[in-house]
CSV table of C-alpha atoms in Angstrom, one decimal:
chain,number,residue,atom,x,y,z
A,1,MET,CA,0.1,-50.9,-31.7
A,2,ALA,CA,-2.5,-51.1,-28.8
A,3,PHE,CA,0.4,-51.8,-26.4
A,4,SER,CA,2.1,-48.6,-27.1
A,5,GLN,CA,-1.2,-46.6,-27.2
A,6,GLY,CA,-2.2,-48.0,-23.8
A,7,LEU,CA,1.2,-47.3,-22.4
A,8,SER,CA,1.2,-43.7,-23.6
A,9,GLY,CA,-2.3,-43.3,-22.0
A,10,LEU,CA,-1.0,-44.8,-18.7
A,11,ASN,CA,2.0,-42.3,-18.7
A,12,ALA,CA,-0.3,-39.4,-19.6
A,13,ALA,CA,-2.8,-40.3,-16.9
A,14,SER,CA,0.0,-40.8,-14.4
A,15,LYS,CA,1.5,-37.3,-15.2
A,16,ALA,CA,-2.0,-35.8,-14.9
A,17,LEU,CA,-2.4,-37.4,-11.4
A,18,GLU,CA,0.9,-35.9,-10.4
A,19,VAL,CA,-0.2,-32.4,-11.6
A,20,ILE,CA,-3.5,-32.9,-9.6
A,21,GLY,CA,-1.6,-34.1,-6.6
A,22,ASN,CA,0.7,-31.0,-6.7
A,23,ASN,CA,-2.3,-28.7,-6.9
A,24,VAL,CA,-4.1,-30.4,-3.9
A,25,SER,CA,-0.8,-30.4,-1.9
A,26,ASN,CA,-0.6,-26.5,-2.4
A,27,ALA,CA,-4.2,-25.8,-1.7
A,28,ASN,CA,-3.1,-23.7,1.3
A,29,THR,CA,0.0,-22.1,-0.2
A,30,VAL,CA,-0.4,-18.3,-0.3
A,31,GLY,CA,-0.3,-17.0,-3.9
A,32,PHE,CA,-0.1,-20.5,-5.4
A,33,LYS,CA,-1.3,-20.9,-9.0
A,34,GLN,CA,-2.8,-24.3,-10.0
A,35,SER,CA,-1.5,-26.1,-13.1
A,36,ARG,CA,-3.4,-28.1,-15.7
A,37,ALA,CA,-2.1,-31.0,-17.7
A,38,GLU,CA,-2.9,-30.5,-21.4
A,39,PHE,CA,-2.9,-33.5,-23.7
A,40,ALA,CA,-2.2,-34.0,-27.4
A,41,ASP,CA,-2.7,-37.0,-29.6
A,42,VAL,CA,0.3,-38.7,-31.4
A,43,PHE,CA,0.4,-40.0,-35.0
A,44,ALA,CA,3.1,-42.1,-36.6
A,45,ALA,CA,5.3,-40.1,-39.0
A,46,SER,CA,4.5,-42.1,-42.1
A,47,LEU,CA,2.8,-41.6,-45.4
A,48,SER,CA,-0.4,-43.2,-46.1
A,49,GLY,CA,-1.8,-44.1,-49.4
A,50,ALA,CA,-4.8,-42.6,-51.0
A,51,GLY,CA,-7.9,-43.4,-49.0
A,52,ALA,CA,-6.0,-45.0,-46.2
A,53,THR,CA,-7.1,-44.4,-42.6
A,54,GLN,CA,-4.3,-43.2,-40.3
A,55,ILE,CA,-4.7,-44.5,-36.7
A,56,GLY,CA,-3.1,-42.6,-33.9
A,57,ILE,CA,-0.4,-44.3,-31.7
A,58,GLY,CA,-1.5,-42.7,-28.4
A,59,THR,CA,-1.3,-39.5,-26.4
A,60,LYS,CA,1.2,-37.3,-24.6
A,61,ILE,CA,1.4,-34.4,-22.2
A,62,SER,CA,1.9,-31.4,-24.5
A,63,ASP,CA,2.1,-28.9,-21.7
A,64,VAL,CA,1.6,-28.3,-18.0
A,65,ALA,CA,0.1,-24.8,-18.0
A,66,GLN,CA,-0.3,-22.7,-14.8
A,67,GLN,CA,-3.6,-21.0,-14.4
A,68,PHE,CA,-3.1,-17.3,-13.3
A,69,THR,CA,-6.5,-16.7,-12.1
A,70,GLN,CA,-7.3,-14.6,-9.0
A,71,GLY,CA,-7.3,-16.3,-5.7
A,72,ASN,CA,-9.5,-15.3,-2.8
A,73,ILE,CA,-8.3,-12.5,-0.6
A,74,THR,CA,-8.0,-13.2,3.1
A,75,ALA,CA,-7.5,-10.5,5.8
A,76,THR,CA,-4.6,-10.7,8.2
A,77,ASN,CA,-3.3,-8.8,11.2
A,78,ASN,CA,0.1,-8.1,9.6
A,79,THR,CA,0.5,-4.8,7.8
A,80,LEU,CA,3.3,-6.2,5.7
A,81,ASP,CA,0.9,-8.9,4.3
A,82,VAL,CA,0.0,-7.6,0.8
A,83,ALA,CA,-2.4,-9.1,-1.7
A,84,ILE,CA,-2.6,-8.3,-5.4
A,85,ASN,CA,-6.1,-7.9,-6.6
A,86,GLY,CA,-5.8,-8.2,-10.3
A,87,ALA,CA,-2.8,-8.8,-12.7
A,88,GLY,CA,0.8,-8.5,-11.8
A,89,PHE,CA,3.7,-9.8,-9.7
A,90,PHE,CA,5.8,-8.6,-6.8
A,91,ARG,CA,9.3,-7.9,-8.1
A,92,LEU,CA,12.1,-9.5,-5.8
A,93,SER,CA,15.8,-9.1,-5.7
A,94,ASN,CA,18.3,-11.6,-4.5
A,95,ASN,CA,21.7,-9.9,-4.7
A,96,GLY,CA,20.5,-8.5,-8.0
A,97,ALA,CA,18.9,-11.7,-9.4
A,98,ILE,CA,15.3,-10.8,-10.2
A,99,THR,CA,12.4,-13.1,-9.5
A,100,TYR,CA,8.7,-12.6,-9.3
A,101,THR,CA,6.0,-13.9,-6.9
A,102,ARG,CA,2.3,-13.6,-6.0
A,103,ASN,CA,3.1,-14.4,-2.3
A,104,GLY,CA,2.8,-11.1,-0.4
A,105,GLN,CA,3.8,-12.5,3.0
A,106,PHE,CA,6.5,-9.9,3.8
A,107,GLN,CA,8.5,-8.9,6.9
A,108,MET,CA,11.1,-6.3,7.7
A,109,ASP,CA,14.8,-7.2,8.3
A,110,LYS,CA,17.2,-5.5,10.7
A,111,ASN,CA,18.4,-3.2,8.0
A,112,GLY,CA,14.8,-1.9,7.2
A,113,TYR,CA,14.4,-3.8,3.9
A,114,ILE,CA,11.1,-5.4,3.3
A,115,VAL,CA,11.9,-9.1,2.6
A,116,THR,CA,10.3,-12.5,1.9
A,117,SER,CA,10.7,-15.4,4.4
A,118,ASP,CA,13.8,-16.6,2.5
A,119,GLY,CA,15.4,-13.0,2.5
A,120,LYS,CA,14.7,-11.8,-1.0
A,121,ARG,CA,14.1,-8.1,-1.1
A,122,LEU,CA,10.9,-6.5,-2.3
A,123,MET,CA,11.5,-3.9,-5.1
A,124,GLY,CA,9.8,-0.6,-5.8
A,125,ASN,CA,10.5,3.2,-5.8
A,126,SER,CA,12.3,5.1,-3.1
A,127,ALA,CA,10.7,7.9,-1.0
A,128,ASP,CA,12.4,10.6,-3.1
A,129,ASN,CA,11.4,9.1,-6.5
A,130,LEU,CA,7.8,7.7,-6.0
A,131,ASN,CA,7.1,7.6,-9.7
A,132,GLY,CA,10.5,6.5,-10.9
A,133,SER,CA,10.9,3.9,-13.7
A,134,SER,CA,14.0,2.1,-12.3
A,135,PRO,CA,13.0,-0.1,-9.3
A,136,VAL,CA,15.3,-0.3,-6.2
A,137,GLU,CA,15.2,-2.5,-3.2
A,138,ILE,CA,12.7,-0.9,-0.8
A,139,GLN,CA,14.3,0.1,2.5
A,140,ILE,CA,12.1,1.8,5.2
A,141,ASP,CA,13.7,4.8,6.8
A,142,THR,CA,13.1,4.3,10.5
A,143,SER,CA,14.9,7.5,11.7
A,144,ASP,CA,13.1,10.2,13.7
A,145,LEU,CA,11.1,12.7,11.7
A,146,GLN,CA,12.8,16.1,11.7
A,147,PRO,CA,10.8,18.9,13.5
A,148,VAL,CA,9.4,21.8,11.5
A,149,ALA,CA,9.2,25.3,13.0
A,150,SER,CA,5.8,26.9,13.1
A,151,THR,CA,5.5,29.9,10.8
A,152,ARG,CA,1.7,30.4,10.7
A,153,ILE,CA,-1.4,30.2,12.9
A,154,THR,CA,-4.8,30.0,11.3
A,155,GLY,CA,-7.9,30.8,13.3
A,156,THR,CA,-11.6,30.7,12.5
A,157,LEU,CA,-13.5,32.4,15.4
A,158,ASN,CA,-16.8,34.0,16.0
A,159,LEU,CA,-16.4,37.2,18.2
A,160,ASN,CA,-19.7,38.2,19.9
A,161,SER,CA,-20.8,41.6,18.4
A,162,ALA,CA,-22.8,42.1,21.6
A,163,SER,CA,-19.7,42.0,23.8
A,164,ALA,CA,-19.1,45.3,25.8
A,165,ASN,CA,-16.4,47.7,24.8
A,166,ILE,CA,-13.3,47.8,27.0
A,167,ASP,CA,-11.8,51.2,27.5
A,168,GLN,CA,-8.0,50.5,27.5
A,169,ALA,CA,-7.3,53.9,29.0
A,170,VAL,CA,-9.3,52.8,32.0
A,171,THR,CA,-8.4,49.1,32.0
A,172,PRO,CA,-5.0,48.6,30.3
A,173,PHE,CA,-4.4,45.1,29.0
A,174,SER,CA,-2.9,42.5,31.3
A,175,SER,CA,-2.8,38.8,30.6
A,176,THR,CA,-3.3,38.3,34.3
A,177,ASP,CA,-6.3,40.5,34.4
A,178,PRO,CA,-9.5,38.8,32.8
A,179,THR,CA,-11.4,42.1,33.0
A,180,SER,CA,-8.9,43.6,30.5
A,181,TYR,CA,-9.7,41.3,27.6
A,182,THR,CA,-12.9,39.9,26.1
A,183,ASN,CA,-11.8,36.5,24.9
A,184,SER,CA,-8.7,34.4,24.5
A,185,THR,CA,-7.3,31.4,22.6
A,186,ALA,CA,-4.2,29.2,23.2
A,187,ILE,CA,-2.2,27.0,20.9
A,188,THR,CA,1.0,25.1,20.9
A,189,VAL,CA,3.8,25.9,18.4
A,190,TYR,CA,7.2,24.4,17.8
A,191,ASP,CA,10.6,25.8,17.1
A,192,ASN,CA,13.2,24.4,14.8
A,193,LEU,CA,14.5,22.0,17.5
A,194,GLY,CA,11.0,20.6,18.2
A,195,ASN,CA,10.5,22.4,21.4
A,196,SER,CA,6.9,23.4,22.2
A,197,HIS,CA,5.8,27.0,23.1
A,198,ASN,CA,2.4,28.2,24.2
A,199,VAL,CA,1.1,31.1,22.2
A,200,GLN,CA,-2.0,32.8,23.7
A,201,ASN,CA,-4.0,35.5,21.8
A,202,TYR,CA,-6.2,37.9,23.8
A,203,TYR,CA,-9.1,39.7,21.9
A,204,VAL,CA,-10.1,43.1,23.3
A,205,LYS,CA,-13.2,44.7,21.9
A,206,THR,CA,-12.3,48.4,21.9
A,207,ALA,CA,-15.2,49.8,19.6
A,208,ALA,CA,-18.1,48.6,17.5
A,209,ASN,CA,-16.7,46.1,14.9
A,210,THR,CA,-13.1,46.7,16.2
A,211,TRP,CA,-11.0,44.4,18.2
A,212,SER,CA,-7.4,44.6,19.5
A,213,VAL,CA,-5.2,41.5,19.5
A,214,TYR,CA,-2.5,40.9,22.1
A,215,THR,CA,-0.2,37.9,22.1
A,216,THR,CA,2.0,36.2,24.7
A,217,VAL,CA,4.5,33.4,24.3
A,218,ASP,CA,5.2,31.2,27.3
A,219,GLY,CA,3.5,33.9,29.4
A,220,THR,CA,5.7,36.8,28.0
A,221,ASP,CA,4.1,39.6,26.0
A,222,VAL,CA,5.4,39.9,22.4
A,223,THR,CA,2.7,42.1,21.0
A,224,PRO,CA,4.3,44.7,18.7
A,225,VAL,CA,3.4,48.3,18.8
A,226,PRO,CA,1.1,49.6,17.4
A,227,THR,CA,-1.5,47.1,18.7
A,228,PRO,CA,-2.8,44.9,15.8
A,229,SER,CA,-6.5,45.0,15.2
A,230,MET,CA,-9.3,43.0,13.7
A,231,VAL,CA,-12.1,45.0,11.9
A,232,PHE,CA,-15.4,43.6,10.7
A,233,ASN,CA,-17.9,44.8,8.3
A,234,ALA,CA,-21.4,43.4,8.5
A,235,GLY,CA,-20.1,40.6,10.5
A,236,ALA,CA,-17.5,39.6,8.0
A,237,TYR,CA,-13.8,40.0,8.4
A,238,ASP,CA,-12.5,43.3,6.8
A,239,SER,CA,-9.1,42.3,5.4
A,240,THR,CA,-8.5,45.8,4.1
A,241,ASN,CA,-8.8,47.6,7.3
A,242,SER,CA,-7.5,44.8,9.6
A,243,SER,CA,-3.9,44.6,10.5
A,244,ILE,CA,-2.7,41.4,12.4
A,245,THR,CA,1.1,42.0,12.6
A,246,PRO,CA,3.3,38.8,12.8
A,247,ILE,CA,5.2,38.2,16.0
A,248,SER,CA,8.9,37.4,16.4
A,249,PHE,CA,10.5,35.9,19.4
A,250,THR,CA,13.7,33.9,20.3
A,251,PRO,CA,13.1,30.8,22.3
A,252,THR,CA,14.9,30.4,25.5
A,253,THR,CA,15.3,26.7,24.8
A,254,GLY,CA,18.1,27.5,22.2
A,255,GLY,CA,16.0,27.3,19.0
A,256,ALA,CA,16.3,29.9,16.2
A,257,THR,CA,14.4,33.1,16.2
A,258,MET,CA,10.7,32.4,15.2
A,259,ASN,CA,8.5,34.6,13.1
A,260,ILE,CA,4.8,33.6,13.0
A,261,SER,CA,2.0,35.3,11.0
A,262,PHE,CA,-1.8,35.0,11.7
A,263,ASP,CA,-4.7,34.3,9.4
A,264,TYR,CA,-8.1,35.2,10.8
A,265,SER,CA,-9.7,35.9,7.4
A,266,LYS,CA,-12.5,33.4,7.9
A,267,SER,CA,-13.5,34.8,11.2
A,268,THR,CA,-16.8,36.5,11.9
A,269,GLN,CA,-18.5,38.9,14.3
A,270,TYR,CA,-22.1,37.9,14.8
A,271,GLY,CA,-24.4,38.3,17.6
A,272,SER,CA,-23.8,34.8,19.1
A,273,SER,CA,-21.5,33.5,21.8
A,274,PHE,CA,-17.7,33.5,21.3
A,275,SER,CA,-16.6,30.2,19.5
A,276,VAL,CA,-13.5,28.7,18.1
A,277,ASN,CA,-14.3,26.7,14.9
A,278,LYS,CA,-10.7,26.2,13.8
A,279,LEU,CA,-7.3,26.9,15.4
A,280,SER,CA,-4.2,25.4,13.7
A,281,GLN,CA,-0.6,25.9,13.0
A,282,ASP,CA,1.9,24.4,10.5
A,283,GLY,CA,4.8,23.2,12.8
A,284,TYR,CA,5.5,20.0,14.6
A,285,SER,CA,7.9,18.4,16.9
A,286,SER,CA,10.2,15.5,16.0
A,287,GLY,CA,8.6,12.1,15.9
A,288,ARG,CA,9.4,8.5,16.0
A,289,ILE,CA,7.8,6.0,13.5
A,290,ALA,CA,4.8,4.2,15.1
A,291,SER,CA,3.4,2.2,12.2
A,292,PHE,CA,3.1,2.3,8.5
A,293,THR,CA,0.5,1.3,5.9
A,294,ILE,CA,0.6,0.3,2.2
A,295,GLY,CA,-2.1,1.9,0.0
A,296,ASP,CA,-3.8,0.2,-2.8
A,297,ASP,CA,-1.6,2.3,-5.1
A,298,GLY,CA,1.5,0.9,-3.5
A,299,ILE,CA,2.5,4.0,-1.5
A,300,ILE,CA,4.1,3.1,1.9
A,301,GLN,CA,3.2,5.8,4.4
A,302,GLY,CA,4.7,6.0,7.8
A,303,ARG,CA,2.8,7.4,10.8
A,304,TYR,CA,4.8,9.1,13.5
A,305,THR,CA,4.3,9.7,17.3
A,306,ASN,CA,3.8,13.4,16.5
A,307,GLY,CA,0.7,12.8,14.4
A,308,GLN,CA,2.5,13.4,11.2
A,309,SER,CA,2.7,11.0,8.2
A,310,LYS,CA,5.3,10.6,5.5
A,311,ASP,CA,5.6,8.7,2.3
A,312,LEU,CA,8.5,6.1,2.7
A,313,GLY,CA,8.4,4.4,-0.7
A,314,ARG,CA,6.3,2.6,-3.1
A,315,VAL,CA,5.8,-1.0,-4.1
A,316,ILE,CA,5.6,-1.6,-7.9
A,317,LEU,CA,4.2,-4.5,-9.8
A,318,ALA,CA,5.5,-6.3,-12.9
A,319,ASN,CA,3.5,-8.1,-15.6
A,320,PHE,CA,4.2,-10.1,-18.8
A,321,VAL,CA,2.5,-10.4,-22.1
A,322,ASN,CA,2.6,-14.2,-21.6
A,323,PRO,CA,2.6,-15.1,-17.9
A,324,ASN,CA,2.4,-18.9,-18.8
A,325,GLY,CA,5.8,-18.4,-20.3
A,326,LEU,CA,7.4,-17.6,-16.9
A,327,GLN,CA,9.8,-20.3,-15.7
A,328,SER,CA,8.8,-21.7,-12.3
A,329,LEU,CA,11.6,-21.8,-9.8
A,330,GLY,CA,9.7,-23.3,-6.8
A,331,GLY,CA,9.2,-21.4,-3.6
A,332,ASN,CA,6.3,-19.7,-5.2
A,333,GLN,CA,8.6,-17.8,-7.5
A,334,TRP,CA,9.1,-17.4,-11.3
A,335,MET,CA,11.6,-15.9,-13.4
A,336,ALA,CA,11.3,-14.2,-16.9
A,337,SER,CA,12.0,-16.3,-20.0
A,338,TYR,CA,12.1,-15.8,-23.8
A,339,GLU,CA,8.5,-17.2,-23.9
A,340,SER,CA,7.1,-14.8,-21.2
A,341,GLY,CA,8.6,-11.7,-22.9
A,342,ASP,CA,10.1,-8.7,-21.2
A,343,GLU,CA,8.6,-7.4,-17.9
A,344,LEU,CA,6.3,-4.5,-17.9
A,345,ILE,CA,6.6,-2.5,-14.7
A,346,GLY,CA,4.4,0.2,-13.2
A,347,ALA,CA,2.5,1.4,-10.1
A,348,PRO,CA,-0.4,-0.7,-8.9
A,349,GLY,CA,-3.6,0.3,-10.6
A,350,SER,CA,-1.9,1.7,-13.7
A,351,SER,CA,-2.3,0.1,-17.1
A,352,THR,CA,-3.4,-3.4,-16.7
A,353,LEU,CA,-1.9,-3.9,-13.3
A,354,GLY,CA,-4.0,-4.7,-10.3
A,355,LEU,CA,-4.4,-2.9,-7.0
A,356,LEU,CA,-2.8,-3.9,-3.6
A,357,GLN,CA,-4.6,-4.7,-0.4
A,358,SER,CA,-2.6,-4.3,2.8
A,359,SER,CA,-3.1,-6.7,5.8
A,360,ALA,CA,-4.3,-9.4,3.5
A,361,VAL,CA,-3.0,-12.4,1.4
A,362,GLU,CA,-4.1,-14.0,-1.8
A,363,ASP,CA,-5.2,-17.6,-1.2
A,364,SER,CA,-4.2,-20.4,-3.5
A,365,ASN,CA,-6.5,-20.6,-6.5
A,366,VAL,CA,-6.9,-24.3,-6.2
A,367,ASP,CA,-10.5,-25.5,-6.3
A,368,LEU,CA,-10.4,-28.6,-4.2
A,369,THR,CA,-13.7,-29.9,-5.4
A,370,ALA,CA,-12.8,-29.6,-9.0
A,371,GLU,CA,-9.4,-31.3,-8.4
A,372,LEU,CA,-11.0,-34.3,-6.6
A,373,VAL,CA,-13.3,-34.7,-9.5
A,374,ASN,CA,-10.3,-34.5,-11.9
A,375,MET,CA,-8.5,-37.0,-9.8
A,376,ILE,CA,-11.4,-39.5,-10.2
A,377,THR,CA,-11.5,-38.9,-13.9
A,378,ALA,CA,-7.7,-39.4,-14.3
A,379,GLN,CA,-7.9,-42.7,-12.2
A,380,ARG,CA,-10.6,-44.0,-14.4
A,381,ILE,CA,-8.6,-43.1,-17.6
A,382,TYR,CA,-5.6,-44.9,-16.1
A,383,GLN,CA,-7.8,-47.9,-15.5
A,384,ALA,CA,-9.2,-47.9,-19.0
A,385,ASN,CA,-5.7,-47.7,-20.6
A,386,ALA,CA,-4.6,-50.6,-18.4
A,387,GLN,CA,-7.7,-52.5,-19.6
A,388,THR,CA,-6.7,-51.7,-23.3
A,389,ILE,CA,-3.2,-53.3,-22.6
A,390,LYS,CA,-4.9,-56.3,-20.8
A,391,THR,CA,-7.3,-56.8,-23.8
A,392,GLN,CA,-4.4,-56.6,-26.4
A,393,ASP,CA,-2.6,-59.1,-24.3
A,394,GLN,CA,-5.5,-61.5,-24.4
A,395,VAL,CA,-5.7,-61.1,-28.2
A,396,MET,CA,-2.0,-61.9,-28.6
A,397,GLN,CA,-2.4,-64.9,-26.3
A,398,THR,CA,-5.3,-66.1,-28.5
A,399,LEU,CA,-3.0,-65.8,-31.5
A,400,VAL,CA,-0.2,-67.7,-29.9
A,401,ASN,CA,-2.5,-70.5,-28.9
A,402,MET,CA,-3.9,-71.1,-32.4
A,403,ARG,CA,-3.1,-74.4,-34.0
């Protein structure tokens, strides 16, 4: 029996060395999860009498279990490199066949799909359904961002209460005459075709706590009659008595008629110099995608040349009740099986799913130091089992030589 016991030990130690060798060879494979050879003893399937001692007949490999522990995160310079920090797998599609991976080294193909090095497409939610429950292949929309016409200008100013009054009967307003106005501001607005227009507001102090406002667009006066006004009470904007009338004009560049309102409700009139604390508008020109980022929640956000940003999709993650039940396909990919259970999908950071880290990859979780120690141990076990067979051979030789 010692022959079969020793032989089983040799086979088991050899398989353990193969597992260790596979771990060591993948120590630099992104997203790789090391395996562990698990042993079980073997007994003969026979009945023993009362008080009899049952001796095992060797050992066997009961399982090669992958260890889904977290690997180290290493930063890279590629925005499409994504690491999972926590539980979960990227969901991939190969013409509808679903696989899973922890290797987040992605790239974009010519059609805008985010793919692996072998062409499998990353799955998630589309831009118009970021919280959807039915994942689709993520395709980045690289078309120009449509312009949005300006409709509102917001200004937070301080108008100097010590400024001299201007008698408009004596000095009528003229944008070309600096003595006819007290202060001015300028801002660029956009029509529905993305063309820019220069809007200038001129503030004329006509009486204590009262200011008239004139507006020109591209140098043309568009101020309605009667002249709008800004009124202050104890330095604060008096919204009840103020009247900033919206302006309306038709661009000469072919855009639609524009209607723009003004919001100066946060402005003040104190005894300090004129200042512009905020001056903004809500429109923008067309823009081309310049770059995009992937947030820790999986949101893919594009950044455009016009300074705007837009959500382009979302990466989702999948997890399993028993990840060790996944069937390994090679290429750092797995597929679901009966033992793994059904997939549980969701946004990164939800439920038990981990978070994403863009411009980073998850290193192999192989501990080279531990694997080298395991290799020495497996070698010694192999040698010991070989010694068992050698010893049994010597015993058998002694019996053969008896006279």
